[in-house]
Coordinates of C-alpha atoms in Angstrom, one line a residue:
M199 CA -180.9 -103.9 -170.4
N200 CA -184.1 -101.8 -170.1
I201 CA -184.5 -98.7 -167.9
L202 CA -186.7 -100.5 -165.4
A203 CA -184.1 -103.2 -164.8
V204 CA -181.4 -100.5 -164.3
T205 CA -183.6 -98.6 -161.9
A206 CA -184.5 -101.7 -159.9
A207 CA -180.8 -102.6 -159.6
S208 CA -179.9 -99.1 -158.5
I209 CA -182.3 -99.2 -155.6
L210 CA -181.4 -102.7 -154.4
F211 CA -181.1 -102.8 -150.6
L212 CA -179.0 -105.6 -149.1
L213 CA -178.9 -107.3 -145.7
C214 CA -176.7 -109.9 -144.2
A215 CA -176.7 -111.8 -140.9
C216 CA -174.0 -113.6 -139.1
S217 CA -173.8 -115.4 -135.8
H218 CA -171.1 -117.0 -133.7
E219 CA -171.8 -119.7 -131.1
P220 CA -169.5 -121.8 -129.0
V221 CA -169.0 -125.2 -130.5
H222 CA -165.6 -126.1 -132.1
E223 CA -162.2 -124.5 -132.7
S224 CA -161.7 -124.4 -136.5
Y225 CA -163.3 -121.7 -138.6
T226 CA -165.0 -122.9 -141.8
E227 CA -167.6 -121.1 -143.7
P228 CA -170.7 -123.3 -143.9
Q229 CA -172.0 -124.0 -147.4
H230 CA -175.7 -123.1 -148.0
S231 CA -177.2 -124.4 -151.2
G232 CA -179.0 -121.8 -153.3
V233 CA -177.5 -118.8 -151.5
D234 CA -175.4 -116.2 -153.3
R235 CA -172.3 -116.0 -151.0
S236 CA -170.4 -113.4 -153.1
P237 CA -169.9 -109.8 -151.8
H238 CA -172.5 -107.5 -153.1
R239 CA -171.7 -104.1 -154.6
T240 CA -174.3 -101.5 -153.9
A241 CA -174.9 -97.9 -154.8
E242 CA -174.0 -95.4 -152.1
A243 CA -176.9 -93.4 -150.7
G244 CA -176.3 -89.7 -150.0
P245 CA -175.6 -88.5 -146.5
S246 CA -178.7 -86.3 -146.6
N247 CA -180.9 -89.5 -146.7
H248 CA -179.8 -90.5 -143.2
P249 CA -180.4 -89.1 -139.7
S250 CA -177.4 -88.5 -137.6
S251 CA -175.4 -91.6 -136.8
T252 CA -176.0 -91.3 -133.1
Q253 CA -179.8 -90.8 -133.5
F254 CA -179.9 -93.7 -136.0
H255 CA -178.2 -96.3 -133.7
T256 CA -180.1 -95.1 -130.6
N257 CA -183.4 -95.5 -132.4
L258 CA -182.4 -98.8 -133.9
L259 CA -181.4 -100.2 -130.5
S260 CA -184.7 -99.0 -129.1
Q261 CA -186.6 -100.9 -131.8
I262 CA -184.6 -104.0 -131.2
N263 CA -185.1 -103.8 -127.4
H264 CA -188.8 -103.3 -127.6
Y265 CA -189.0 -106.3 -129.9
R266 CA -186.9 -108.4 -127.5
A267 CA -189.1 -107.3 -124.5
R268 CA -192.2 -108.4 -126.4
S269 CA -190.5 -111.8 -126.9
G270 CA -189.7 -112.1 -123.2
L271 CA -186.0 -111.4 -123.6
K272 CA -183.7 -109.0 -121.8
P273 CA -182.8 -105.7 -123.4
L274 CA -179.3 -105.0 -124.9
S275 CA -177.0 -102.4 -123.5
I276 CA -174.6 -100.4 -125.6
D277 CA -171.0 -101.5 -125.1
K278 CA -168.1 -99.2 -126.0
R279 CA -165.8 -102.0 -127.2
L280 CA -168.5 -103.6 -129.4
T281 CA -169.4 -100.2 -130.8
T282 CA -165.7 -99.7 -131.7
I283 CA -165.7 -103.1 -133.4
A284 CA -169.0 -102.2 -135.3
K285 CA -167.6 -98.8 -136.3
G286 CA -164.4 -100.4 -137.7
H287 CA -166.5 -102.8 -139.8
C288 CA -168.8 -100.0 -141.1
S289 CA -165.8 -97.9 -142.1
D290 CA -164.3 -100.9 -144.0
M291 CA -167.6 -101.5 -145.8
N292 CA -168.0 -97.9 -146.7
R293 CA -164.4 -97.6 -147.9
S294 CA -164.7 -100.7 -150.1
Q295 CA -168.3 -99.9 -151.1
M296 CA -169.1 -103.6 -150.4
L297 CA -171.7 -105.1 -148.0
S298 CA -169.9 -108.0 -146.4
H299 CA -169.3 -110.1 -143.3
R300 CA -165.6 -110.3 -144.3
N301 CA -163.4 -110.8 -141.2
F302 CA -166.3 -111.7 -138.9
Q303 CA -164.0 -114.2 -137.2
Q304 CA -161.6 -111.4 -136.4
R305 CA -164.3 -109.2 -134.9
F306 CA -165.5 -112.2 -132.8
E307 CA -162.0 -112.8 -131.5
Q308 CA -161.5 -109.1 -130.8
S309 CA -164.8 -109.0 -128.8
G310 CA -163.5 -111.4 -126.2
H311 CA -167.0 -113.0 -125.8
T312 CA -168.3 -116.5 -126.2
T313 CA -171.3 -115.7 -128.4
C314 CA -171.7 -112.9 -131.0
V315 CA -174.1 -112.1 -133.8
E316 CA -173.9 -109.6 -136.5
N317 CA -176.5 -107.9 -138.8
I318 CA -175.4 -105.5 -141.5
A319 CA -177.3 -103.4 -144.0
N320 CA -176.9 -100.8 -146.7
G321 CA -179.2 -98.1 -147.9
Y322 CA -181.9 -97.9 -145.3
R323 CA -183.2 -94.4 -144.7
N324 CA -184.4 -94.8 -141.1
P325 CA -184.1 -97.2 -138.2
K326 CA -187.7 -98.4 -138.4
E327 CA -187.4 -99.4 -142.0
L328 CA -184.2 -101.3 -141.3
F329 CA -185.6 -103.0 -138.2
E330 CA -188.7 -104.2 -140.1
A331 CA -186.5 -105.6 -142.8
W332 CA -184.4 -107.5 -140.3
R333 CA -187.5 -108.7 -138.4
N334 CA -188.9 -110.1 -141.7
S335 CA -185.7 -112.0 -142.5
D336 CA -185.2 -115.3 -140.7
G337 CA -181.5 -115.0 -140.1
H338 CA -181.6 -111.4 -139.0
D339 CA -184.6 -112.0 -136.8
K340 CA -182.9 -114.9 -135.1
N341 CA -179.9 -112.7 -134.4
M342 CA -181.9 -110.0 -132.8
L343 CA -183.7 -112.5 -130.7
E344 CA -180.6 -114.5 -129.7
K345 CA -181.3 -115.2 -126.0
D346 CA -177.7 -115.1 -124.9
I347 CA -176.7 -111.7 -126.2
R348 CA -176.7 -108.8 -123.7
L349 CA -174.3 -106.2 -125.1
A350 CA -174.4 -104.4 -128.5
G351 CA -172.4 -102.1 -130.7
I352 CA -174.2 -100.3 -133.5
S353 CA -172.5 -98.0 -136.1
M354 CA -173.4 -96.2 -139.3
D355 CA -170.9 -95.0 -141.8
G356 CA -172.4 -93.5 -144.9
P357 CA -175.2 -95.9 -146.0
Y358 CA -173.7 -98.9 -144.1
V359 CA -175.0 -100.1 -140.7
T360 CA -173.5 -102.8 -138.5
F361 CA -175.2 -104.3 -135.5
F362 CA -172.7 -106.4 -133.5
A363 CA -174.0 -108.0 -130.3
C364 CA -172.5 -110.5 -127.8
D365 CA -173.2 -112.2 -124.6
N366 CA -171.7 -110.9 -121.4
R367 CA -169.4 -113.8 -120.8
A368 CA -165.7 -113.5 -121.3
R369 CA -164.2 -116.2 -123.5
S370 CA -161.4 -118.3 -122.1
H371 CA -158.5 -119.1 -124.3
S372 CA -159.8 -122.6 -124.7
A373 CA -163.2 -121.5 -126.0
K374 CA -164.3 -123.2 -129.2
A375 CA -166.5 -121.6 -131.8
R376 CA -168.5 -122.1 -135.0
V377 CA -169.5 -119.4 -137.4
T378 CA -172.8 -119.5 -139.3
Y379 CA -173.9 -117.0 -142.0
D380 CA -177.3 -116.2 -143.4
D381 CA -176.9 -113.8 -146.3
H382 CA -180.0 -112.2 -147.6
S383 CA -180.9 -109.6 -150.2
K384 CA -183.9 -107.3 -150.2
S385 CA -185.0 -105.7 -153.3

């Protein structure tokens, strides 16, 4: 393996998108041909490369809300419960050093909402860079522009970021749901 290949692999940035919409009860992960669905191991970026967590998620939400407004959609409000859910997922990814939507169904159930979406990332140095990457990825873009979402939780733990957003409707016990994933890598 040459030095260029090793360097390119070491600066690989990854993104993943996930959404949850009401449809049917059972959880099955859809199959997407040509998409690598395995968890991705990535190099950890040093903490000095990131602004404070609070500053990062405030600026990221601002970017997302300006984009939603330009698209004729309502802005998202930070929700304490969804932030706690996002924080837990970020901590899990940082602890395992794996970018993954693992246990999305559990986060959806914990939210108590009828529609939720999730974008995750690793290694982005600032909110604008991350927002632009998500905007230029069909699955992530679709999640940011989901018309039904109104509440969001954003968290950063080390180099990992989770954006977890839901509608403002409480789910009844009989709600049915379907999960769809759109995994995407950025190099």
